[in-house]
Coordinates of C-alpha atoms in Angstrom, one line a residue:
M24 CA 0.0 0.0 -0.4
K25 CA 1.3 3.8 -1.0
K26 CA 1.6 5.4 2.2
K27 CA 0.2 9.5 2.5
K28 CA 1.7 12.3 1.3
H29 CA 1.9 14.7 4.5
I30 CA -0.4 11.9 7.1
G31 CA 1.4 13.4 10.6
Q32 CA 2.5 16.5 8.9
L33 CA 1.5 20.3 9.2
V34 CA 0.7 22.0 6.3
S35 CA -1.3 24.9 5.4
V36 CA -4.3 24.4 2.7
K37 CA -5.6 27.4 0.1
F38 CA -9.0 27.5 -1.6
T39 CA -9.2 29.9 -4.6
D40 CA -11.9 32.3 -3.6
R41 CA -11.0 31.9 0.1
K42 CA -8.8 34.7 1.2
T43 CA -6.9 32.6 4.6
P44 CA -5.2 29.0 4.3
I45 CA -6.2 26.4 6.9
Y46 CA -3.2 25.3 9.0
G47 CA -2.7 21.8 10.9
Y48 CA -2.2 18.2 11.0
V49 CA -3.4 15.6 8.0
L50 CA -4.5 12.3 9.3
D51 CA -6.4 11.1 6.2
Y52 CA -7.9 12.1 3.0
N53 CA -9.6 10.2 0.4
D54 CA -10.3 11.8 -3.0
D55 CA -12.9 14.4 -1.8
W56 CA -11.9 14.5 1.6
T57 CA -8.8 16.0 4.2
L58 CA -8.9 15.5 8.0
M59 CA -6.3 18.1 9.6
K60 CA -6.3 18.6 13.9
Y61 CA -6.4 21.7 13.4
N62 CA -4.1 24.2 14.5
P63 CA -5.6 28.2 13.9
V64 CA -3.6 30.1 14.9
D65 CA 0.0 30.2 15.6
Y66 CA 1.1 27.0 17.9
I67 CA -2.5 26.3 19.6
I68 CA -4.3 23.1 18.5
D69 CA -8.4 23.2 18.6
G70 CA -10.5 20.0 17.7
Y71 CA -10.4 19.3 14.0
I72 CA -11.4 19.8 10.8
I73 CA -12.3 18.0 7.6
I74 CA -12.3 19.7 4.0
R75 CA -13.8 19.9 1.2
H76 CA -10.5 19.4 -1.7
K77 CA -14.1 21.4 -4.2
N78 CA -12.5 24.5 -4.4
T79 CA -8.6 23.4 -2.7
E80 CA -5.6 25.3 -4.7
G81 CA -3.3 23.0 -3.5
F82 CA -1.1 21.7 -0.1
R83 CA 1.9 24.2 1.3
R84 CA 4.6 22.4 3.1
D85 CA 6.9 25.5 4.0
T86 CA 9.6 27.8 6.6
D87 CA 6.4 28.3 8.0
E88 CA 4.3 25.5 8.0
K89 CA 7.6 23.9 9.7
W90 CA 7.8 25.8 12.1
R91 CA 4.3 25.2 13.3
E92 CA 5.1 21.6 13.3
K93 CA 8.0 21.3 15.6
V94 CA 6.9 24.0 17.8
I95 CA 3.5 22.5 18.5
N96 CA 5.9 18.9 18.5
L97 CA 8.1 20.2 21.8
K98 CA 3.6 20.7 23.6
G99 CA 2.7 16.7 22.8
L100 CA 0.1 18.4 21.0
Q101 CA 1.2 16.0 17.5
P102 CA -2.1 13.6 16.3
T103 CA -2.0 10.4 16.8
E104 CA -4.2 7.2 15.8
K105 CA -7.0 7.9 18.3
D106 CA -7.7 11.4 16.4
I107 CA -8.2 9.2 12.8
I108 CA -12.5 9.1 11.6
P109 CA -13.7 8.1 8.6
L110 CA -14.7 9.5 5.6
T111 CA -16.6 7.3 3.7
D112 CA -18.9 10.0 2.2
L113 CA -20.5 13.2 3.9
E114 CA -23.4 11.2 5.8
T115 CA -20.5 9.3 7.0
I116 CA -19.3 11.7 8.6
L117 CA -21.6 14.3 10.1
K118 CA -23.0 10.2 11.8
Y119 CA -20.1 9.3 13.4
L120 CA -19.4 13.5 14.7
T121 CA -23.3 13.2 16.1
D122 CA -23.2 9.9 17.4
N123 CA -19.5 10.6 18.6
F124 CA -19.1 13.4 19.4
G125 CA -22.7 15.5 19.3
V126 CA -22.4 19.0 17.8
F127 CA -20.3 19.9 14.5
Q128 CA -19.9 23.4 12.9
V129 CA -19.9 23.6 9.1
Y130 CA -19.4 25.9 7.1
T131 CA -21.0 27.2 3.3
K132 CA -19.1 28.8 0.6
S133 CA -17.9 32.6 3.6
E134 CA -15.9 31.8 5.7
T135 CA -17.9 34.9 7.9
A136 CA -20.7 32.0 8.4
C137 CA -20.4 29.6 10.1
Y138 CA -23.9 26.4 11.2
L139 CA -23.7 24.8 15.1
G140 CA -25.4 21.7 14.8
R141 CA -26.9 18.2 14.7
L142 CA -27.7 15.7 12.3
K143 CA -30.6 15.7 11.2
S144 CA -31.5 13.6 7.9
I145 CA -29.5 13.9 4.9
D146 CA -29.6 12.9 1.2
K147 CA -28.1 13.3 -1.8
K148 CA -29.0 16.7 -2.3
E149 CA -29.9 17.7 1.4
L150 CA -29.1 17.6 5.1
V151 CA -30.9 18.9 7.9
M152 CA -29.9 20.1 11.1
D153 CA -31.1 20.6 14.6
D154 CA -30.2 24.3 14.7
L155 CA -27.9 25.4 18.1
N156 CA -27.5 30.0 18.1
P157 CA -24.4 30.8 20.3
K158 CA -26.2 30.5 23.1
G159 CA -26.1 27.3 23.7
K160 CA -29.8 27.5 23.1
W161 CA -31.2 25.0 20.2
E162 CA -34.0 26.3 18.0
G163 CA -35.2 24.5 15.4
Q164 CA -33.8 23.4 12.2
M165 CA -31.4 24.6 9.3
K166 CA -31.0 22.8 5.7
F167 CA -28.3 23.2 3.5
R168 CA -27.4 21.9 -0.4
T169 CA -25.1 18.3 0.2
G170 CA -22.3 20.6 -1.8
D171 CA -22.2 23.5 -1.0
I172 CA -20.7 22.1 2.5
R173 CA -16.8 22.7 2.5
V174 CA -15.7 23.0 5.7
I175 CA -16.1 20.8 8.8
E176 CA -15.2 21.4 12.4
F177 CA -15.8 19.8 15.6
D178 CA -13.5 19.4 19.7
T179 CA -12.7 22.9 18.8
D180 CA -12.7 25.0 22.2
Y181 CA -15.8 27.5 21.2
I182 CA -18.3 23.7 19.8
N183 CA -17.8 21.9 23.3
S184 CA -18.4 25.6 25.1
L185 CA -21.5 25.5 23.8
K186 CA -22.4 21.8 24.9
L187 CA -21.7 22.5 27.6
V188 CA -24.2 25.1 28.1
S189 CA -26.8 23.9 26.2
T190 CA -26.6 20.9 29.5
T191 CA -26.3 22.6 31.4
K192 CA -29.9 24.6 30.4
K193 CA -31.6 20.9 30.2
T194 CA -31.1 20.6 33.2
K195 CA -32.2 23.5 35.7
K196 CA -35.2 23.5 33.9

C-alpha cells in the first residue's frame, strides 16, 4: 500500500475563493475530504477540521508550516492514530460526528458564516441540522444543499463550550 503524502505533517490549505488558508496536521484523506487536527493560529491546536477538496488550490508545506509543527510537537500536541474518523462520504462523516461528538460546525462558501448543530437527516441533495445558536440554545432546523458544505469543524473549544451551556440549560429546567 502506498503511503499517503503529508500524513502526520502540518500543512496549510489554500482555497481559490477564500483569503485565509487553513492550517492543520493531516490525519487522513481521500479523493473528496481531508481530516486535519486544526491549528487555527500560532501554536494552538483546537479540535479538528474536515475540508472538502472542492475549491482548494492545494497543500503547502514550507518554512512556516515546518516551524509551527516543530513548536507544536515540542508541546506534545501532535496527532495520534486515535484521532482518525471515517471519511467515506458526507453522510458517514456527519452521522459519526453526531453520534460521537454531539455537535459539529459547517461552513459553506463564506469563511465568515458558520452553522452549528447535529445531524437530523441527510440525502444526496439536502442536509437538515438541528440548530444550536451562539447562546447554546437549540432552535429549530436548518437546511443546506449537501454540495455547498465546504468545511466541517468538531471538538473545538467554541463548540465544546456551547455544548456545556446547552447541557447545563437542559438540567436546570
